[in-house]
Coordinates of C-alpha atoms and ligand atoms in Angstrom, one line a residue:
X24 CA 133.2 136.8 171.6
X25 CA 135.6 134.0 170.4
X26 CA 133.9 131.1 168.6
X27 CA 134.9 127.7 170.1
X28 CA 136.4 125.5 167.3
X29 CA 134.8 122.1 167.2
X30 CA 136.6 119.6 165.0
X31 CA 134.6 116.4 164.3
X32 CA 134.9 113.1 162.4
X33 CA 131.7 111.2 161.3
X34 CA 130.8 108.3 159.0
X35 CA 128.1 108.1 156.3
X36 CA 127.5 106.0 153.2
X37 CA 127.4 108.7 150.5
X38 CA 128.8 112.2 150.7
X39 CA 127.2 114.4 148.1
X40 CA 129.0 117.6 147.2
X41 CA 126.5 120.3 146.0
X42 CA 122.8 120.9 146.8
X43 CA 121.8 121.8 143.2
X44 CA 119.1 119.8 141.3
X45 CA 121.3 116.6 141.0
X46 CA 122.6 116.6 144.6
X47 CA 119.2 117.2 146.1
X48 CA 117.5 114.6 143.9
X49 CA 120.1 111.9 144.6
X50 CA 119.9 112.6 148.4
X51 CA 116.1 112.4 148.3
X52 CA 116.2 109.0 146.6
X53 CA 118.9 107.6 148.9
X54 CA 117.1 108.9 152.0
X55 CA 113.9 107.3 150.8
X56 CA 115.7 104.0 150.3
X57 CA 117.2 104.2 153.8
X58 CA 120.8 104.9 152.6
X59 CA 122.7 107.4 154.8
X60 CA 123.9 110.5 153.0
X61 CA 125.1 114.0 153.8
X62 CA 125.1 116.9 151.4
X63 CA 127.8 119.6 151.6
X64 CA 126.8 122.9 150.0
X65 CA 128.8 126.1 149.9
X66 CA 125.8 128.5 149.5
X67 CA 122.9 129.1 151.9
X68 CA 119.4 127.6 151.4
X69 CA 117.7 130.9 150.4
X70 CA 120.2 131.5 147.6
X71 CA 119.7 128.0 146.1
X72 CA 115.9 128.2 146.4
X73 CA 115.8 131.4 144.3
X74 CA 118.3 130.5 141.6
X75 CA 116.4 130.7 138.3
X76 CA 117.4 128.4 135.4
X77 CA 115.7 125.6 133.6
X78 CA 111.9 125.4 133.0
X79 CA 110.9 122.0 131.7
X80 CA 111.3 118.5 133.3
X81 CA 111.3 116.1 130.4
X82 CA 109.2 112.9 130.1
X83 CA 112.0 110.6 131.1
X84 CA 112.6 112.5 134.3
X85 CA 108.9 112.7 135.0
X86 CA 108.8 108.9 134.8
X87 CA 111.8 108.6 137.2
X88 CA 110.0 110.8 139.8
X89 CA 106.8 108.7 139.3
X90 CA 108.8 105.5 140.0
X91 CA 109.9 107.0 143.3
X92 CA 106.3 108.1 144.0
X93 CA 107.5 111.7 144.1
X94 CA 106.1 113.2 140.9
X95 CA 103.0 114.7 142.4
X96 CA 104.9 116.3 145.3
X97 CA 107.8 117.7 143.3
X98 CA 106.5 118.5 139.8
X99 CA 103.7 121.1 140.1
X100 CA 103.4 122.4 136.5
X101 CA 101.1 121.5 133.5
X102 CA 102.3 119.3 130.7
X103 CA 104.8 120.8 128.2
X104 CA 104.2 119.2 124.8
X105 CA 104.4 122.0 122.2
X106 CA 106.9 124.4 120.8
X107 CA 106.1 127.3 118.5
X108 CA 108.9 127.3 115.9
X109 CA 109.1 130.5 113.8
X110 CA 111.0 131.4 110.7
X111 CA 110.9 135.1 109.9
X112 CA 107.5 135.4 111.6
X113 CA 106.0 132.2 110.0
X114 CA 104.9 130.1 112.9
X115 CA 104.3 126.3 113.2
X116 CA 103.3 124.5 116.3
X117 CA 105.5 121.4 116.8
X118 CA 104.0 118.7 119.0
X119 CA 106.6 116.9 121.2
X120 CA 105.6 113.3 121.2
X121 CA 104.8 111.6 124.6
X122 CA 107.1 108.9 125.9
X123 CA 105.1 105.8 126.8
X124 CA 102.1 108.0 127.6
X125 CA 104.1 110.5 129.7
X126 CA 104.6 114.1 128.7
X127 CA 107.2 116.6 129.8
X128 CA 106.1 119.1 132.5
X129 CA 106.5 122.8 132.9
X130 CA 108.2 123.0 136.3
X131 CA 111.0 125.6 136.8
X132 CA 114.2 124.3 138.2
X133 CA 113.7 126.8 141.1
X134 CA 110.3 125.2 141.9
X135 CA 111.7 121.6 141.7
X136 CA 114.7 122.6 143.9
X137 CA 112.4 124.3 146.5
X138 CA 110.1 121.2 146.5
X139 CA 113.1 118.8 146.9
X140 CA 114.4 120.9 149.8
X141 CA 111.0 120.7 151.6
X142 CA 110.8 117.0 150.9
X143 CA 114.3 116.1 151.9
X144 CA 115.0 118.5 154.8
X145 CA 111.6 119.4 156.2
X146 CA 109.7 116.1 155.7
X147 CA 112.5 113.4 155.7
X148 CA 115.0 115.1 158.1
X149 CA 117.7 114.8 155.4
X150 CA 121.2 116.2 156.4
X151 CA 122.1 119.1 154.2
X152 CA 125.0 121.3 155.5
X153 CA 124.9 124.8 153.9
X154 CA 127.6 127.4 154.0
X155 CA 130.5 125.0 154.1
X156 CA 133.9 126.0 152.7
X157 CA 137.3 124.4 152.0
X158 CA 135.9 121.1 150.8
X159 CA 138.7 118.7 150.0
X160 CA 138.3 115.1 148.7
X161 CA 140.7 112.3 149.7
X162 CA 139.9 109.4 147.4
X163 CA 142.9 107.1 147.3
X164 CA 142.9 103.6 146.0
X165 CA 141.9 100.9 148.6
X166 CA 140.9 103.4 151.3
X167 CA 137.4 104.6 152.3
X168 CA 137.2 108.1 150.9
X169 CA 137.2 111.1 153.2
X170 CA 135.8 114.6 152.6
X171 CA 137.2 117.4 154.8
X172 CA 135.3 120.6 155.1
X173 CA 135.0 123.7 157.2
X174 CA 132.1 125.6 158.6
X175 CA 131.6 128.3 161.2
X176 CA 132.2 125.8 164.0
X177 CA 135.5 124.4 162.8
X178 CA 137.0 121.7 160.5
X179 CA 135.2 118.4 160.0
X180 CA 135.9 115.0 158.4
X181 CA 133.3 112.7 156.7
X182 CA 134.4 109.1 156.1
X183 CA 132.2 107.4 153.6
X184 CA 131.8 104.6 151.0
X185 CA 131.1 106.8 148.0
X186 CA 131.2 110.4 146.9
X187 CA 128.8 112.0 144.4
X188 CA 130.3 115.1 142.8
X189 CA 127.2 117.2 142.1
X190 CA 129.0 120.5 142.3
X191 CA 128.8 121.6 138.7
X192 CA 131.4 122.9 136.4
X193 CA 133.3 125.1 138.8
X194 CA 133.2 122.7 141.8
X195 CA 136.0 120.8 143.4
X196 CA 134.9 117.2 142.7
X197 CA 136.2 117.0 139.1
X198 CA 139.4 118.9 139.9
X199 CA 140.2 116.4 142.7
X200 CA 140.7 113.7 140.1
X201 CA 144.4 113.4 139.2
X202 CA 145.7 114.8 135.9
X203 CA 145.6 112.4 133.0
X204 CA 142.6 110.4 134.2
X205 CA 139.9 112.4 132.4
X206 CA 139.6 113.4 128.8
X207 CA 137.8 116.7 128.1
X208 CA 135.8 116.9 124.9
X209 CA 134.6 120.4 124.0
X210 CA 133.0 122.3 121.2
X211 CA 132.6 126.1 121.1
X212 CA 129.8 127.4 118.9
X213 CA 131.3 130.8 118.4
X214 CA 128.4 132.9 119.7
X215 CA 126.6 133.7 122.9
X216 CA 123.0 134.0 124.1
X217 CA 121.9 137.0 126.1
X218 CA 119.6 135.5 128.8
X219 CA 117.0 138.0 130.1
X220 CA 114.4 137.1 132.8
X221 CA 111.4 139.3 132.2
X222 CA 108.1 140.1 133.9
X223 CA 106.0 138.9 130.9
X224 CA 104.5 135.4 130.8
X225 CA 104.5 133.2 127.7
X226 CA 101.0 133.7 126.4
X227 CA 100.8 131.0 123.6
X228 CA 103.4 128.3 123.3
X229 CA 107.1 128.5 124.2
X230 CA 108.8 130.0 121.1
X231 CA 112.1 129.2 119.3
X232 CA 112.4 131.7 116.5
X233 CA 114.8 132.2 113.6
X234 CA 115.1 135.5 111.8
X235 CA 117.5 137.3 109.5
X236 CA 118.5 139.3 112.5
X237 CA 119.4 136.2 114.6
X238 CA 117.8 133.7 116.9
X239 CA 115.4 134.4 119.8
X240 CA 113.6 132.1 122.2
X241 CA 110.9 132.8 124.8
X242 CA 110.5 130.1 127.5
X243 CA 108.1 130.0 130.5
X244 CA 109.6 130.6 133.9
X245 CA 106.5 130.5 136.1
X246 CA 103.0 132.0 135.7
X247 CA 104.2 135.7 135.4
X248 CA 107.7 135.5 133.9
X249 CA 109.6 134.2 131.0
X250 CA 113.2 133.9 129.9
X251 CA 114.1 135.4 126.6
X252 CA 117.3 134.3 124.9
X253 CA 118.8 136.5 122.2
X254 CA 121.7 135.3 120.1
X255 CA 124.6 137.8 120.4
X256 CA 128.3 138.1 119.8
X257 CA 130.8 136.4 122.1
X258 CA 132.4 139.8 122.7
X259 CA 129.2 141.4 124.0
X260 CA 128.5 142.0 127.6
X261 CA 125.3 142.7 129.5
X262 CA 126.0 146.5 129.5
X263 CA 125.8 146.4 125.7
X264 CA 122.2 145.4 126.1
X265 CA 120.1 148.1 127.8
X266 CA 116.4 147.1 128.3
X267 CA 115.2 149.2 125.3
X268 CA 117.6 147.4 123.0
X269 CA 116.4 144.0 124.3
X270 CA 112.8 144.8 123.6
X271 CA 113.5 146.3 120.2
X272 CA 115.5 143.1 119.2
X273 CA 112.7 140.9 120.5
X274 CA 110.1 142.7 118.4
X275 CA 112.4 142.6 115.3
X276 CA 113.3 139.0 115.6
X277 CA 109.8 137.8 116.4
X278 CA 108.4 140.1 113.6
X279 CA 105.8 141.4 116.1
X280 CA 105.5 145.1 116.7
X281 CA 102.7 144.6 119.3
X282 CA 105.0 143.2 122.0
X283 CA 105.2 145.7 124.9
X284 CA 108.3 146.5 127.0
X285 CA 108.2 144.9 130.5
X286 CA 110.4 144.7 133.5
X287 CA 113.7 142.9 132.9
X288 CA 114.8 141.2 136.2
X289 CA 118.2 140.0 135.2
X290 CA 120.4 139.7 132.1
X291 CA 123.6 137.9 131.5
X292 CA 125.6 136.3 128.7
X293 CA 125.9 132.5 128.2
X294 CA 128.7 131.5 125.7
X295 CA 127.3 128.5 123.8
X296 CA 129.5 125.5 124.3
X297 CA 129.2 121.7 124.7
X298 CA 131.6 119.8 127.1
X299 CA 131.9 116.2 128.1
X300 CA 134.5 114.8 130.6
X301 CA 135.1 111.1 130.4
X302 CA 135.1 108.8 132.3
X303 CA 132.6 110.2 134.8
X304 CA 134.1 108.4 137.8
X305 CA 137.4 107.8 139.6
X306 CA 137.7 105.1 142.2
X307 CA 134.8 105.9 144.7
X308 CA 134.0 109.3 143.2
X309 CA 131.2 109.7 140.7
X310 CA 130.6 112.9 138.7
X311 CA 127.0 113.9 138.2
X312 CA 125.3 116.6 136.0
X313 CA 127.2 119.8 135.1
X314 CA 130.3 118.5 136.9
X315 CA 130.7 116.1 134.0
X316 CA 129.0 117.7 131.0
X317 CA 127.5 120.9 129.7
X318 CA 125.0 121.4 126.9
X319 CA 124.0 124.8 125.3
X320 CA 120.7 126.1 126.6
X321 CA 119.2 125.8 123.1
X322 CA 118.6 122.1 123.8
X323 CA 117.0 122.8 127.2
X324 CA 118.5 119.6 128.4
X325 CA 121.2 120.4 131.1
X326 CA 119.0 119.8 134.1
X327 CA 117.4 116.7 132.4
X328 CA 120.8 115.2 131.8
X329 CA 121.7 115.8 135.4
X330 CA 118.5 114.0 136.4
X331 CA 119.4 111.1 134.1
X332 CA 122.8 110.7 135.8
X333 CA 121.1 110.6 139.2
X334 CA 118.7 107.9 138.0
X335 CA 121.5 105.6 137.0
X336 CA 123.8 106.4 140.0
X337 CA 121.0 106.0 142.6
X338 CA 120.1 102.6 141.2
X339 CA 123.7 101.6 141.2
X340 CA 124.3 102.7 144.8
X341 CA 121.1 100.8 145.8
X342 CA 122.4 97.7 144.2
X343 CA 125.8 98.0 145.8
X344 CA 124.3 98.6 149.3
X345 CA 121.4 96.1 149.2
X346 CA 122.9 93.3 147.1
X347 CA 126.6 93.9 147.8
X348 CA 127.0 94.1 144.0
X349 CA 129.1 97.0 142.8
X350 CA 129.0 96.0 139.1
X351 CA 126.6 98.8 138.1
X352 CA 128.7 101.4 140.0
X353 CA 131.8 100.2 138.2
X354 CA 129.9 100.6 134.9
X355 CA 128.3 104.0 135.8
X356 CA 130.3 106.0 133.3
X357 CA 129.9 103.5 130.5
X358 CA 126.1 103.4 131.1
X359 CA 125.6 107.1 131.2
X360 CA 127.9 108.4 128.5
X361 CA 126.1 107.0 125.4
X362 CA 123.0 108.9 126.5
X363 CA 125.0 112.1 127.1
X364 CA 126.6 111.9 123.6
X365 CA 123.1 111.3 122.2
X366 CA 122.0 114.5 123.7
X367 CA 125.1 116.4 122.7
X368 CA 124.3 115.3 119.2
X369 CA 120.7 116.7 119.6
X370 CA 122.0 119.9 121.2
X371 CA 124.6 120.5 118.4
X372 CA 122.0 119.8 115.7
X373 CA 119.4 122.0 117.2
X374 CA 121.9 124.8 117.9
X375 CA 123.5 124.8 114.5
X376 CA 120.1 124.6 112.7
X377 CA 118.5 127.5 114.7
X378 CA 121.5 129.7 114.3
X379 CA 122.7 128.9 110.8
X380 CA 119.1 129.3 109.5
X381 CA 119.1 133.0 110.5
X382 CA 122.6 134.3 110.9
X383 CA 124.7 134.7 107.7
X384 CA 127.8 135.9 109.5
X385 CA 128.8 132.4 110.8
X386 CA 128.5 130.1 107.8
X387 CA 127.1 132.0 104.9
X388 CA 124.2 131.5 102.5
X389 CA 124.7 127.8 101.6
X390 CA 124.4 126.7 105.2
X391 CA 121.6 129.1 105.8
X392 CA 119.6 127.3 103.1
X393 CA 120.5 123.9 104.4
X394 CA 119.5 124.9 107.9
X395 CA 116.2 126.3 106.6
X396 CA 115.5 123.0 104.8
X397 CA 116.1 121.1 108.0
X398 CA 113.8 123.4 109.9
X399 CA 111.1 122.7 107.2
X400 CA 111.7 119.0 107.6
X401 CA 111.2 119.3 111.3
X402 CA 107.8 121.0 110.6
X403 CA 106.6 118.7 107.8
X404 CA 108.0 115.2 108.1
X405 CA 106.7 112.6 110.5
X406 CA 110.1 111.1 110.7
X407 CA 111.6 114.4 111.8
X408 CA 108.7 114.8 114.3
X409 CA 110.0 111.6 115.9
X410 CA 113.5 113.1 116.3
X411 CA 112.6 114.7 119.6
X412 CA 111.1 111.5 121.0
X413 CA 114.0 109.4 119.8
X414 CA 116.5 111.7 121.5
X415 CA 114.2 111.8 124.6
X416 CA 114.2 108.0 124.6
X417 CA 118.0 108.0 124.2
X418 CA 119.6 104.8 125.3
X419 CA 117.2 103.7 128.0
Ligands
RFL526 P1 123.9 122.9 139.9 O1 122.3 123.0 139.9 O2 124.6 124.1 139.4 O3 124.3 122.6 141.4 C1 125.6 122.6 141.8 C2 125.7 123.0 143.3 O4 127.0 122.7 143.8 C3 127.4 123.8 144.6 N1 128.8 123.9 144.7 C4 129.5 123.5 145.8 N2 129.2 123.0 147.0 C5 130.1 122.7 147.9 N3 131.5 122.9 147.7 C6 131.9 123.4 146.5 N4 133.2 123.5 146.3 C7 130.9 123.7 145.5 N5 131.0 124.2 144.2 C8 129.7 124.3 143.8 C9 126.7 125.0 144.0 O5 126.6 126.1 144.9 C10 125.4 124.4 143.5 O6 124.4 124.6 144.5 O7 124.4 121.7 139.1 P2 123.7 120.3 138.7 O8 123.1 119.7 140.0 O9 124.7 119.5 138.0 O10 122.5 120.6 137.8 C11 122.7 121.1 136.5 C12 121.7 122.1 136.1 O11 121.5 123.1 137.1 C13 122.0 122.8 134.7 O12 122.4 121.8 133.8 C14 120.8 123.5 134.2 O13 120.4 124.6 135.0 C15 121.1 124.0 132.8 N6 120.1 124.8 132.2 C16 119.0 124.3 131.7 N7 118.7 123.0 131.7 C17 117.6 122.5 131.2 O14 117.4 121.2 131.3 N8 116.7 123.3 130.6 C18 116.8 124.6 130.5 O15 116.0 125.3 129.9 C19 118.0 125.2 131.0 N9 118.2 126.5 131.0 C20 120.3 126.2 132.2 C21 119.3 127.0 131.6 C22 121.4 126.8 132.8 C23 121.6 128.2 132.8 N10 122.7 128.7 133.5 C24 123.0 130.0 133.7 C25 123.7 127.8 134.0 C26 119.5 128.4 131.6 C27 120.6 129.0 132.2 C28 120.7 130.5 132.1

């Protein structure tokens, strides 16, 4: 049977491209504030609800959700305030300081995204259009922007006031900005992490470990699972890492022969890199989250930076709509970028320290000793203990 093609044109206030953690959070806030918005997402709902990534919502983001009266509904997990740092098997528990009495929470990105979907779509009748394709942005000076997209029923046009580009690094929002407007700042660390999702819960504290054989981390991903990260070569691929090799390396790097093999659900390589695009806006288009910046997973901050952007952008849109004052929108990029750079600094320091302290092949023995001295400072000095909270506080 031939499908009838139905071409439409509609108006809304904010078109959001991408129903990841930033797009869904932004839409939920706008919907709660009575500002019309539509999300366009190229995947289906089931795919997005099962995509496994981050595991901790930091204290700043917890406070943001509390301010919107959404923390209890969206963030299910217990507080996350310790990390077990290990150097060749010697373990120290690091207490992550609270921020104004608020702690980070264990809440997987998958859980947060699922809860956001239920709140936005099922409870607030939010408009999320899945399975769209051929999304094209028209954002010319002096004209209300338009977003054209296709779905199974035909080609459609959304005329809006603002566009939020929440479609991550490979989306179309950033690439719709004319050449020469954005500057790309990037740093390649020169190694990768093998990310393996396993059927073995974190039994003590989340672990970040340095050993002479390279770095390993174990982070919680729900009550029965954890994500292991193993430093590896940029030229490796997942086939180089059969399950037995993964478990042998985990035992070796954690100095713990008692660890048992368990089911490995998925494994893939993440090349470690830091990227920032600036400015994070062009006319009526605003870039949010991974569309504008990437941090290496060592820092566990990518999702939290995306939520920071949403916090600033949602307040700026509210001000523009309620008070007819676009000054905060005009300053969006200038407001957000110092915080992003602050976290890039944190991510680079953490990543260098954790890798240089173990791996001699990158920078040699001198830098290994420097990195180990830094790690000891982190364990022993009160000032260093405040490092985490200072970064967390950022440029509030
Ligand atoms: P998302 O969550 O990737 O969502 C982008 C959405 O846009 C859609 N999309 C499009 N839709 C319509 N049209 C198009 N042309 C489109 N192109 C793309 C996509 O389908 C998707 O649904 O980006 P967002 O919202 O910017 O959020 C960023 C975070 O997801 C990301 O920073 C974190 O996951 C990073 N990250 C971690 N962050 C942390 O804070 N702590 C962690 O421990 C942590 N671990 C991780 C991570 C990311 C990882 N990977 C693989 C990327 C671990 C891993 C393995």
